[in-house]
Coordinates of C-alpha atoms in Angstrom, one line a residue:
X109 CA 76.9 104.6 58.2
X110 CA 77.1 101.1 56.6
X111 CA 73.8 99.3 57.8
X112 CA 72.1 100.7 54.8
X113 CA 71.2 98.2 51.5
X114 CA 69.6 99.1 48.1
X115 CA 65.9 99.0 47.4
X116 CA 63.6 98.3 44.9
X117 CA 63.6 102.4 44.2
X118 CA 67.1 103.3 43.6
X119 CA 67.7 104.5 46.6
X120 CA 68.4 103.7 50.7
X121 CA 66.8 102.6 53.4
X122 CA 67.9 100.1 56.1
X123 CA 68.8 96.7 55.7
X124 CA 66.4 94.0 56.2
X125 CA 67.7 92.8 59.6
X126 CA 67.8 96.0 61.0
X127 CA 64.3 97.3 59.7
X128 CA 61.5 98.3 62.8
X129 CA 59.3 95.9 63.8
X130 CA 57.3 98.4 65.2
X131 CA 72.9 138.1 70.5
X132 CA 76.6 138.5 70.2
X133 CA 76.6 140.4 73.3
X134 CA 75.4 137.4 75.5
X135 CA 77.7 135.3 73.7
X136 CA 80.4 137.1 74.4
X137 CA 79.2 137.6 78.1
X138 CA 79.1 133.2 77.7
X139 CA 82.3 132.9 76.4
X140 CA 83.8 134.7 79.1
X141 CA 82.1 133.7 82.0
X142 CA 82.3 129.9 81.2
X143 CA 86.3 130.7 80.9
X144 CA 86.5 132.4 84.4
X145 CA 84.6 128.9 85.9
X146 CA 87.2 126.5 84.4
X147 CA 89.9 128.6 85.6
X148 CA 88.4 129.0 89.4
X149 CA 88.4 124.8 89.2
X150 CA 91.8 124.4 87.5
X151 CA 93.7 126.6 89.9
X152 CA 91.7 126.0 93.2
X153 CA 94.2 124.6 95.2
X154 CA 96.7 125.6 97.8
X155 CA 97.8 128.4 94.6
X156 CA 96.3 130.9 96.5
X157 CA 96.5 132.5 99.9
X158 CA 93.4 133.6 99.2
X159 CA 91.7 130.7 99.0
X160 CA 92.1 129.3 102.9
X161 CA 89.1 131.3 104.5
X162 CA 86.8 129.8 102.0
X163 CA 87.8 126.1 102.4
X164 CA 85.8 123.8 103.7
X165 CA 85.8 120.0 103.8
X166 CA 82.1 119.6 105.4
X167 CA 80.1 117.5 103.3
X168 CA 77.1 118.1 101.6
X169 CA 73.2 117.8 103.4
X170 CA 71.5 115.4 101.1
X171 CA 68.5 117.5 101.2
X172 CA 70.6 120.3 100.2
X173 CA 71.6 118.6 96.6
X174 CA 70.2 119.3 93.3
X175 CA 70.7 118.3 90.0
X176 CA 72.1 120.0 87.1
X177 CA 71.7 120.0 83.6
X178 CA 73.1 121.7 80.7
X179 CA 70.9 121.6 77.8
X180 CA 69.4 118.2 78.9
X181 CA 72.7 117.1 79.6
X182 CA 74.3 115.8 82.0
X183 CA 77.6 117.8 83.2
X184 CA 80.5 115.4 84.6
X185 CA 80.7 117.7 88.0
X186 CA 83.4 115.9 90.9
X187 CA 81.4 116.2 93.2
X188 CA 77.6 117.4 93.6
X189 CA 75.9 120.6 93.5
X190 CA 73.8 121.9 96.3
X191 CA 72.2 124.8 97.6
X192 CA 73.5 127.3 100.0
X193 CA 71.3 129.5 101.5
X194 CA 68.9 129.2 98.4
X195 CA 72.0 129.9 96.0
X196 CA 72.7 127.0 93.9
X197 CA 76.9 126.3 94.0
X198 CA 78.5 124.4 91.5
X199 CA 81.8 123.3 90.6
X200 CA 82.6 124.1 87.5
X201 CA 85.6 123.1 86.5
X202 CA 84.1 120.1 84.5
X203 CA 81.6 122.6 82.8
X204 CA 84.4 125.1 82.0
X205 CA 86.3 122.3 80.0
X206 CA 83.1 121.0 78.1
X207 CA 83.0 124.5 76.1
X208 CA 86.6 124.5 75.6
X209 CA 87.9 127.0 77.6
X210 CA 91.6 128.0 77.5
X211 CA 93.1 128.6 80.6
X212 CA 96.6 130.0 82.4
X213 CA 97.7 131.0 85.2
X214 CA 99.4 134.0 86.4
X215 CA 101.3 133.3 89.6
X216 CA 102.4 136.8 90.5
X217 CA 99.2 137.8 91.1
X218 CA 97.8 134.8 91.7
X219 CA 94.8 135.5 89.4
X220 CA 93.7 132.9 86.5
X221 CA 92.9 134.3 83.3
X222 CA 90.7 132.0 81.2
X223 CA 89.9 133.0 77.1
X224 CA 88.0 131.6 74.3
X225 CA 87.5 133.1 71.0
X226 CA 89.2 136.6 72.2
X227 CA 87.3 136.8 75.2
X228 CA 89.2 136.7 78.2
X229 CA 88.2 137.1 82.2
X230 CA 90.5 137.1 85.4
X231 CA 89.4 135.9 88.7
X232 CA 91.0 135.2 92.0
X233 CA 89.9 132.8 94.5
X234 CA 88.7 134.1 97.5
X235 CA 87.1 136.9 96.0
X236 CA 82.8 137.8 95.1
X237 CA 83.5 139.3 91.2
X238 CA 84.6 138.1 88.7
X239 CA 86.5 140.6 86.0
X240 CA 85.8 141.6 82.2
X241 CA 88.3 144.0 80.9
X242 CA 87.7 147.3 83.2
X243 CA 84.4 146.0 84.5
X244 CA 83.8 143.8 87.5
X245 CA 80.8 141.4 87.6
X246 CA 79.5 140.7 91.5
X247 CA 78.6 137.1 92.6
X248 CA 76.0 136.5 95.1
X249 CA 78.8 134.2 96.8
X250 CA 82.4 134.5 97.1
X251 CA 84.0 131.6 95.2
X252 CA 84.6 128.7 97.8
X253 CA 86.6 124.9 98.2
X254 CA 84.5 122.2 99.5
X255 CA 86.1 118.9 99.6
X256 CA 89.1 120.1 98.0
X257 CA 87.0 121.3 94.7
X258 CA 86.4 124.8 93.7
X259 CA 82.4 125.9 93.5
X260 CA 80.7 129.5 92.1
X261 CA 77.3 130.5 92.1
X262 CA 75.1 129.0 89.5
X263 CA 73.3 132.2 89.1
X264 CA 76.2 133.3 87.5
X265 CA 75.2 132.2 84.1
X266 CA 71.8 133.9 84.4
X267 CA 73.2 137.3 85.4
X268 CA 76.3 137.5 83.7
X269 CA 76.9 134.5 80.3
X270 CA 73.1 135.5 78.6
X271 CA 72.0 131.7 79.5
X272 CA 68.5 130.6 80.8
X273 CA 68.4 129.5 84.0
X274 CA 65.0 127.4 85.1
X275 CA 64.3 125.2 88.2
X276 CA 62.0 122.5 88.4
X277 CA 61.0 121.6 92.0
X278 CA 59.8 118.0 91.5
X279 CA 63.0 116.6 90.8
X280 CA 65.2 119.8 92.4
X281 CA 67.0 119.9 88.8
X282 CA 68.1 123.3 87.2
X283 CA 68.4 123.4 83.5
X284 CA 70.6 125.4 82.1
X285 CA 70.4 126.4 78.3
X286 CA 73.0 127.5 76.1
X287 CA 72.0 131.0 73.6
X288 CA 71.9 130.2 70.0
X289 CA 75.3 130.3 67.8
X290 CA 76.1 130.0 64.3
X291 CA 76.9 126.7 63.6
X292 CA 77.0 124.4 59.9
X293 CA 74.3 121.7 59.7
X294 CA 74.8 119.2 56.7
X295 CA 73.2 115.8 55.7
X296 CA 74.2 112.9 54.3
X297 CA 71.7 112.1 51.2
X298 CA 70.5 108.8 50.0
X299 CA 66.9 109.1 47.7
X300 CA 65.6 106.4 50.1
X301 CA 61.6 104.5 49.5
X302 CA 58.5 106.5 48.6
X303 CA 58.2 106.3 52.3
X304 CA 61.6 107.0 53.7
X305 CA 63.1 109.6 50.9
X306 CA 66.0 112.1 51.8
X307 CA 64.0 114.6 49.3
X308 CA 61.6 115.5 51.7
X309 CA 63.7 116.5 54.4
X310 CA 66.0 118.2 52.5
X311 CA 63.7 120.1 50.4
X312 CA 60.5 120.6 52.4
X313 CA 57.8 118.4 50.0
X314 CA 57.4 115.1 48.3
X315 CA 59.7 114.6 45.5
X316 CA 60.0 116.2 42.5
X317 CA 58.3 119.1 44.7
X318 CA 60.6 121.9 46.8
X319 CA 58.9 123.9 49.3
X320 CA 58.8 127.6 49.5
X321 CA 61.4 127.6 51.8
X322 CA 62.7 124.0 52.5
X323 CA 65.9 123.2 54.7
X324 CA 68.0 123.4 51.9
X325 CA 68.1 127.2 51.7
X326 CA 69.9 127.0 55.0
X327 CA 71.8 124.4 55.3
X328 CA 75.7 124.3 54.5
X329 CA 75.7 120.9 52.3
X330 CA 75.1 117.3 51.9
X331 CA 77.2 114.5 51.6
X332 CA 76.1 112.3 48.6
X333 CA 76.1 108.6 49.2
X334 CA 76.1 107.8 45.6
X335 CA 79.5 106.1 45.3
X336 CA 81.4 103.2 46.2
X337 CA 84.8 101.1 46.2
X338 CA 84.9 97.5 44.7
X339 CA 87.3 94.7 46.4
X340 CA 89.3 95.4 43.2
X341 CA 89.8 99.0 43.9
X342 CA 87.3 100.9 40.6
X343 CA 85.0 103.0 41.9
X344 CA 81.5 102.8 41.4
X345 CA 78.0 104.5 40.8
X346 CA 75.6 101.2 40.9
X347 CA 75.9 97.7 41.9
X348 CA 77.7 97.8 44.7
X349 CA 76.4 95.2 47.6
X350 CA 76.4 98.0 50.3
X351 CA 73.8 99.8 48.0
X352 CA 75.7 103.1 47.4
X353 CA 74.7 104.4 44.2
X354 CA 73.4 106.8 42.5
X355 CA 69.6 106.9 42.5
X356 CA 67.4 107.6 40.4
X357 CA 66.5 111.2 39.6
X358 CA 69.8 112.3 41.1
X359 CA 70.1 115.1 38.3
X360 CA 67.4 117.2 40.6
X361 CA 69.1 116.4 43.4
X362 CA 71.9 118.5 42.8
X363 CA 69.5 121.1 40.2
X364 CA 67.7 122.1 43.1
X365 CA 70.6 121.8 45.6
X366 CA 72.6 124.0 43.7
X367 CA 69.9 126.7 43.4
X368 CA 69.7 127.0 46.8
X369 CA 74.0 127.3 47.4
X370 CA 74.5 124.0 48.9
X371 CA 77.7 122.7 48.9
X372 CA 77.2 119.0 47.3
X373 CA 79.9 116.4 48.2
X374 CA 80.6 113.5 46.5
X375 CA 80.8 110.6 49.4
X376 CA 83.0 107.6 48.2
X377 CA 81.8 104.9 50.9
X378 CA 84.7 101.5 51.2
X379 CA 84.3 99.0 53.8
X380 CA 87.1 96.8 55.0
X381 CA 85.1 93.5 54.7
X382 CA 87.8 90.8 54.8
X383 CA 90.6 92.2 54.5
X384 CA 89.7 94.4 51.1
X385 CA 90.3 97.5 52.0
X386 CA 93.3 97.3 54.3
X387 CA 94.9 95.4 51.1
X388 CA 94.3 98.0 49.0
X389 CA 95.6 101.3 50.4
X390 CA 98.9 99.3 51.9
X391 CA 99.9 98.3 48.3
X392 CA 101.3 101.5 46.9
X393 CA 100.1 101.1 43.2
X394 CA 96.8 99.7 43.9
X395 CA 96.8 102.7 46.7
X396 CA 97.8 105.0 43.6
X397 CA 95.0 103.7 41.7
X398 CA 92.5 104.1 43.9
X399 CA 93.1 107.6 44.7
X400 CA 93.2 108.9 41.0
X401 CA 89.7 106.9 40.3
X402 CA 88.1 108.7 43.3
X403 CA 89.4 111.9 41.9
X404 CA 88.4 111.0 38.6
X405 CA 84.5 109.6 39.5
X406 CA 84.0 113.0 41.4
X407 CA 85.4 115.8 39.4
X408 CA 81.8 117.3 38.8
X409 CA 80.6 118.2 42.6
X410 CA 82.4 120.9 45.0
X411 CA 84.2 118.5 47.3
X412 CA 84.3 115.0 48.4
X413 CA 84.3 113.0 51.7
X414 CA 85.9 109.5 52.1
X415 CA 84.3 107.3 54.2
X416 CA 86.3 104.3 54.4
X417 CA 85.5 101.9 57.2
X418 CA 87.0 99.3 59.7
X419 CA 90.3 99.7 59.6
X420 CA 92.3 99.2 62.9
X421 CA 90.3 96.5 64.4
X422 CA 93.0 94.3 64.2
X423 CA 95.5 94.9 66.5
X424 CA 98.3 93.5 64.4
X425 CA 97.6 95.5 61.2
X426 CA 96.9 98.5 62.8
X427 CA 99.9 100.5 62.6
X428 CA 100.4 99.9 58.4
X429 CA 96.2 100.7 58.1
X430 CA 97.1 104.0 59.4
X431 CA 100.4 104.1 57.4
X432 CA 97.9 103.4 54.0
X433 CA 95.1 105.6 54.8
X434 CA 97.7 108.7 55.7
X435 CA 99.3 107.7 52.3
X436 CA 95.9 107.3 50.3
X437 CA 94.7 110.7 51.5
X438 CA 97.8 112.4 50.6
X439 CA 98.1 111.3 47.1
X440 CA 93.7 112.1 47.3
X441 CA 94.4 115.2 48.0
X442 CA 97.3 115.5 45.5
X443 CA 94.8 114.5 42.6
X444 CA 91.7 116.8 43.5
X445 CA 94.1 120.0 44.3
X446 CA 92.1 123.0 45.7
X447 CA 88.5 121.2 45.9
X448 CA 88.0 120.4 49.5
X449 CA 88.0 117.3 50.6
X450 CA 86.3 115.9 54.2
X451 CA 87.1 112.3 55.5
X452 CA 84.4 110.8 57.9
X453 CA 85.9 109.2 61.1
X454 CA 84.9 106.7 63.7
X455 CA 85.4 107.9 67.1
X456 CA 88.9 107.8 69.2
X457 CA 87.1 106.1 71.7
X458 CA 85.9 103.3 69.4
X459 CA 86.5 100.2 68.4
X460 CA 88.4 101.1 65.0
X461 CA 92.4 101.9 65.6
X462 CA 93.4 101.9 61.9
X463 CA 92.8 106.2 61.5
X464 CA 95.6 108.7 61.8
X465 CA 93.3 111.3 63.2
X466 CA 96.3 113.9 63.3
X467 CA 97.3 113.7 60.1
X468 CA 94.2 113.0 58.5
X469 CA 93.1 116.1 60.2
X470 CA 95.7 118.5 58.7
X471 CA 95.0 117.1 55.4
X472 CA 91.4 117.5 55.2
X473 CA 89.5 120.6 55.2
X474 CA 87.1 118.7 57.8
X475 CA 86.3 115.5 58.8
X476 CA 83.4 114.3 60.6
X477 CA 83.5 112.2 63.8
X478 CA 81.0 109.5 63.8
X479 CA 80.3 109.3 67.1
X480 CA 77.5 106.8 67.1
X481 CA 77.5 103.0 67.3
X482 CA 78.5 102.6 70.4
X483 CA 75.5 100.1 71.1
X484 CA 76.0 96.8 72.8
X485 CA 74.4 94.1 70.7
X486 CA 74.0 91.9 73.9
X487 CA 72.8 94.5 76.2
X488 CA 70.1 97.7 75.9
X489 CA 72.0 100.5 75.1
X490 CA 71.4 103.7 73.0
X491 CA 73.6 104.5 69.9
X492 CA 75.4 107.6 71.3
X493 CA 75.3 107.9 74.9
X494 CA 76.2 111.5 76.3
X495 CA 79.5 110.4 78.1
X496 CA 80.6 108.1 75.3
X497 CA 79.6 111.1 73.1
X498 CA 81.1 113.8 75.1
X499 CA 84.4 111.9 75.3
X500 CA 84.6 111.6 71.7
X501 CA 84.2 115.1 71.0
X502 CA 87.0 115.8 73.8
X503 CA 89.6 113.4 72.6
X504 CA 89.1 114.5 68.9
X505 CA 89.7 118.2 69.8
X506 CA 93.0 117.0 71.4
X507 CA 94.4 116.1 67.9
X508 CA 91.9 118.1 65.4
X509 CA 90.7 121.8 65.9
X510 CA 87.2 121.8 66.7
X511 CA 86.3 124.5 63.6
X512 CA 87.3 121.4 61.6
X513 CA 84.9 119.0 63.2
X514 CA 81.7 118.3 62.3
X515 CA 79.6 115.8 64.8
X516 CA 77.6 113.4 63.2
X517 CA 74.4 113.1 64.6
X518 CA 72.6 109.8 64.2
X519 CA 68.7 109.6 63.2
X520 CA 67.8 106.4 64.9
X521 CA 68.0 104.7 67.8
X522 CA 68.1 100.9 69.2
X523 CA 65.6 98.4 70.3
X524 CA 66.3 95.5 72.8
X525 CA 64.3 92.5 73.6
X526 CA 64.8 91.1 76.8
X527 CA 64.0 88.0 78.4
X528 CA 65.0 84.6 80.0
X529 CA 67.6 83.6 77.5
X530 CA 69.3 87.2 77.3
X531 CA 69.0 90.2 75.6
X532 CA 68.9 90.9 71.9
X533 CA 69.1 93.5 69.7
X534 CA 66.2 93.8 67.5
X535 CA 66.7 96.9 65.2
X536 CA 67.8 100.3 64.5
X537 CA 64.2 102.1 65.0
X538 CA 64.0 105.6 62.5
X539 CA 63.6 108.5 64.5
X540 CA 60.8 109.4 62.0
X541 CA 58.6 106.3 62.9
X542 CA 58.5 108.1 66.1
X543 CA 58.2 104.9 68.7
X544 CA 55.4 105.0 71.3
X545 CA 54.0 108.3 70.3
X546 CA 51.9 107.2 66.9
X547 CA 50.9 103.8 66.2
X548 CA 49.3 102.0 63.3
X549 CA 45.8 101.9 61.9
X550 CA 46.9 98.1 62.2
X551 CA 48.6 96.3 64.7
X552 CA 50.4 94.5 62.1
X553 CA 54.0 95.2 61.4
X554 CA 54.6 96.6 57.9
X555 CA 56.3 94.5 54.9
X556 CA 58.2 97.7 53.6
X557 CA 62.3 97.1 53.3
X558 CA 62.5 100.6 55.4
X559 CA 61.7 101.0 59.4
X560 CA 58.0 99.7 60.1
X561 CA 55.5 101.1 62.9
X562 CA 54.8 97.8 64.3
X563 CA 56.1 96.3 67.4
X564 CA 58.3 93.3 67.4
X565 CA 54.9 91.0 68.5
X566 CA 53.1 92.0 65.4
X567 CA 51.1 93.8 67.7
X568 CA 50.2 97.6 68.7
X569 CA 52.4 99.7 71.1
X570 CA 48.3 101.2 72.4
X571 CA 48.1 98.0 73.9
X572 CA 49.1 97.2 77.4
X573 CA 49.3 94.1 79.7
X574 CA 46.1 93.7 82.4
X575 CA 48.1 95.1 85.7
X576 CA 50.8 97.1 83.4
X577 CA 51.1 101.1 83.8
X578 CA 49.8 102.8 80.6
X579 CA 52.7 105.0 81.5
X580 CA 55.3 102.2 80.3
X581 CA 54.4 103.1 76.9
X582 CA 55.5 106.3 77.3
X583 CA 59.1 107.2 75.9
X584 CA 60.9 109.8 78.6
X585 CA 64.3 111.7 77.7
X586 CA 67.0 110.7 79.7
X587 CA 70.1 112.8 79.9
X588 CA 72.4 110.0 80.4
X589 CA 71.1 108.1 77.6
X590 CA 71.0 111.6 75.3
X591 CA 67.7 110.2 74.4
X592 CA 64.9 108.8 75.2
X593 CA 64.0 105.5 76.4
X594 CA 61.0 103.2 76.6
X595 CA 59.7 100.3 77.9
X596 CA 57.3 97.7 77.3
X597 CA 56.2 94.3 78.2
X598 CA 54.7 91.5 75.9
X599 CA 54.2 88.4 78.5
X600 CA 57.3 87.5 79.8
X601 CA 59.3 89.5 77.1
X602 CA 60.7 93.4 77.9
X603 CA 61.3 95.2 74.9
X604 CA 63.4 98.2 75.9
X605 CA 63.9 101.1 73.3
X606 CA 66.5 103.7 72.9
X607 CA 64.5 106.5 70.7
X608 CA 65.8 109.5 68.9
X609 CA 63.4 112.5 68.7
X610 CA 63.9 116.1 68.1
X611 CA 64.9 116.3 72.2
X612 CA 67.6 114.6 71.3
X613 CA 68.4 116.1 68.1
X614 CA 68.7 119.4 69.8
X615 CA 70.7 118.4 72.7
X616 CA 73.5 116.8 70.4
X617 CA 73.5 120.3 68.4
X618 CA 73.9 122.0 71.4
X619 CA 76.7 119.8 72.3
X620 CA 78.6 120.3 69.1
X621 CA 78.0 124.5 69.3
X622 CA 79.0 124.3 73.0
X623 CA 82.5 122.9 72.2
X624 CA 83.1 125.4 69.3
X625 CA 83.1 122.7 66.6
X626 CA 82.3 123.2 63.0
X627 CA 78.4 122.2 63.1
X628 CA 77.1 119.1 62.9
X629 CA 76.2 115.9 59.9
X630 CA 73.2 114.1 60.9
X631 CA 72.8 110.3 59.5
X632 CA 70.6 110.7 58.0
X633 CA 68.0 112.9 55.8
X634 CA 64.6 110.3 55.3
X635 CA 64.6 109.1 58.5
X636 CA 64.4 112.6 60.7
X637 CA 61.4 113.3 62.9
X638 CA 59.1 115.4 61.6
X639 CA 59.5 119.4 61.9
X640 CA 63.4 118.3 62.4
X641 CA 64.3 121.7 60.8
X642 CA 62.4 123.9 63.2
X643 CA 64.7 122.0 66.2
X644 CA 67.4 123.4 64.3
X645 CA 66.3 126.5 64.0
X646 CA 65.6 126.8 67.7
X647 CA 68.7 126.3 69.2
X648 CA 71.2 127.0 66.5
X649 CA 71.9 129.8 63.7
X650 CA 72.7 128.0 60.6
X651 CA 75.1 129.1 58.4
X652 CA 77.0 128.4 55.3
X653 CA 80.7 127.5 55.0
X654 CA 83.2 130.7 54.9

């Protein structure tokens, strides 16, 4: 969240080097169905008497394989999914654990009985139904072990968990999508430029306008970036070098906010640039300090998120990072008493070490997981890869409940430029400036301090090389990548973009709803595509905290 700098109107965009050159039933019937596959994989061993007749160790026709996705995404399956006699077998086991399904095993009747939110199925290997209470649900196979890993009928979710089910015969892939659930979608707010201001997305029209009804009449809250820490430890509403500040006309901010019932929290951003911050919440007065002046700048708004970062890079001052943040938080939450308080959180599988997420966890009322960044600077890769992004959200929910998560969602992407001496990253590309779809009157970049429609040659992205596919310019969403990519070549230069689009914005809610978490926090409002709410809307049911 910290590549962002002041501009010239009060608000954020960012920073120069990184601008752009260029039903409840089917629920339920979900819920319990998804449990009955992770328990078929965790117990499909030699568990079972049952299970002999169906084991198999043949391998699998290549012609017979096919691909599958779960809401665009990739699922992490041991080994492949094929077709048997036109049915499409899966194992499942991987997919079970994805949405968080509790399982156990009853040895005395050798049946597994798998739950998730009160919902709970019992199957036993070997057999062609699976069973719901007094109710048994046929499959058009009998559950089966090939290769020493348990597969069911795909057509399951179809006929029995309320999901789609399409097929797509160019590339033998079947997409599976998840029903709709209630899930909390907040933003973090900065004013931004004329051209890149939070106000629009949040309230539907240009500022000081609200729309009939904008985002904001749904949403659960926004996280105000409109306060930082010094390297002496005050806290403050302006000057800070990061740019976190209050803009101006931030009275209507929370006017209009609070009309509509958002929840507006006060975000108190720190970075650990040199030392600063780790040398502050290890000394136990200026540690004191610090806590009572965040209490004290924030007193006015309904809660408040910390977002101190890079701690625990270090591997020597690791241990007594974690041993100042659990203490800071603790007095924090001392100081602001019932008001809720949310601490922001770089992933597990990060770089940062310095973050109890445990304790920090059963202090908070939520914290978000920032699972973004994970971008090589020396070699193409997007922000938030699925499998980096999937792990995070597992390894979080091992230490933090998942209706105390929130996954933050990023709004922009990466582009690379590639060529003899190595690769480089460029920028951070808005998902607003929507890359290879729209390009400028002008091939030349623009001069703005926020993301540009340019390309990095100061040339247009309509333009291709003689003997070069027009189809290079065309961005494609990978599941892999969670996003999509494109590529481009400017004479012996490859510029190779990682792009953020609604797609993506919709397969990284239906991540988050898929595991059971909170909702989502999307970094950030400004820089969204446009008709970003309507992707919302479509695959999720927002609500508003309980």
């Amino acid at each position: 969240m910290s590549f962002l700098r002041r501009n010239d109107y009060s608000g954020w965009t960012l920073r120069d080097k990184d601008r752009f050159p260029r039903g409840r039933r089917y629920i339920q019937k979900a819920i319990f169905a998804l449990a009955l596959l992770f328990c078929i994989a965790s117990r499909a061993s030699a568990t079972s008497p049952d299970a002999t007749p169906q084991s198999s160790s043949a391998s699998v026709s290549p012609q017979a394989k096919v691909t599958v996705l779960l809401d665009r995404l990739p699922i992490r399956f041991p080994t492949e999914p094929y077709l048997d006699d036109g049915v499409t077998m899966v194992p499942l086991r991987a997919l079970a654990e994805s949405l968080g399904v509790t399982v156990e095993w009853d040895a005395t009747t050798s049946e597994a009985i798998c739950s998730r939110d009160g919902v709970s199925i019992r199957l036993k290997i070997g057999e062609n139904v699976a069973r719901y209470n007094d109710t048994e649900y046929p499959l058009p196979r009998p559950v089966a072990l090939v290769s020493g890993n348990t597969v069911v009928p795909l057509r399951f979710f179809s006929e029995i968990m309320g999901y789609t089910v399409s097929w797509e015969e160019d590339t033998r892939t079947v997409l599976v999508s998840s029903p709709k659930r209630p899930s909390e979608i907040w933003g973090f707010y900065a004013l931004g430029s004329l051209t890149y201001s939070s106000w629009q997305d949040l309230f539907g029209d240009k500022y000081p306008y609200v729309s009939e009804k904008p985002p904001a009449s749904e949403m659960a809250g926004i996280f105000l970036g409109w306060f930082a820490v010094n390297r002496d430890g005050t806290v403050v509403s302006s000057g800070h070098p990061s740019g976190f500040s209050k803009p101006d006309g931030w009275p209507a901010v929370l006017l209009q906010s609070r009309l509509r019932g958002l929840e507006c929290f006060a975000m108190v951003f720190a970075e650990n640039e040199n030392g600063s911050l780790s040398s502050l919440i290890r000394d136990p007065v200026a540690r004191q300090n610090l806590a009572y002046s965040v209490a004290a700048a924030t007193w006015e708004y309904d809660g408040v998120l910390i977002d101190f970062e890079g701690l625990g890079r270090d591997e020597t001052s690791r241990d007594s990072e974690k041993e100042g943040m659990n203490a800071f938080i603790d007095s924090l939450k001392g100081f602001i008493g019932e008001k809720p308080l949310a601490v922001a959180l770089p992933p597990l599988n990060g770089s940062f070490k310095g973050y109890d997420h445990k304790h920090i966890g059963e202090k908070a009322d939520f914290i978000v997981l920032m699972a973004y960044a994970y971008e090589d600077p020396k070699s193409p890769s997007p922000t938030a890869p699925w499998d980096k992004v999937d792990e995070a959200i597992r390894m979080e929910k091992e230490v933090v409940p998942g209706n105390k998560i929130l996954l933050g969602i990023p709004a922009y992407g990466t582009l690379y430029k590639v060529s003899s001496d190595g690769s480089t990253l460029q920028s951070r590309p808005a998902a607003k400036d929507n890359l290879g779809r729209s390009v400028p009157a002008s091939g030349e970049p623009t001069t703005t301090s926020g993301p540009s429609t340019g390309d990095p040659s100061g040339k247009s992205l309509s333009g291709v090389p003689a003997g070069e596919s027009p189809e290079a310019t065309e961005p494609i969403f990978k599941p892999e990548y969670s996003c999509e990519y494109l590529e481009w070549k400017e004479g012996e230069v490859t510029y190779r973009a990682f792009v953020e689009t609604r797609a993506s914005l919709e397969a990284r809610l239906l991540l988050a709803s898929r595991y059971g978490l909170r909702g989502t926090a999307v970094w950030r409002l400004g820089i969204l595509p446009e008709g970003w709410w309507e992707s919302v809307t479509s695959v999720a049911v927002p609500k508003r905290p309980q």
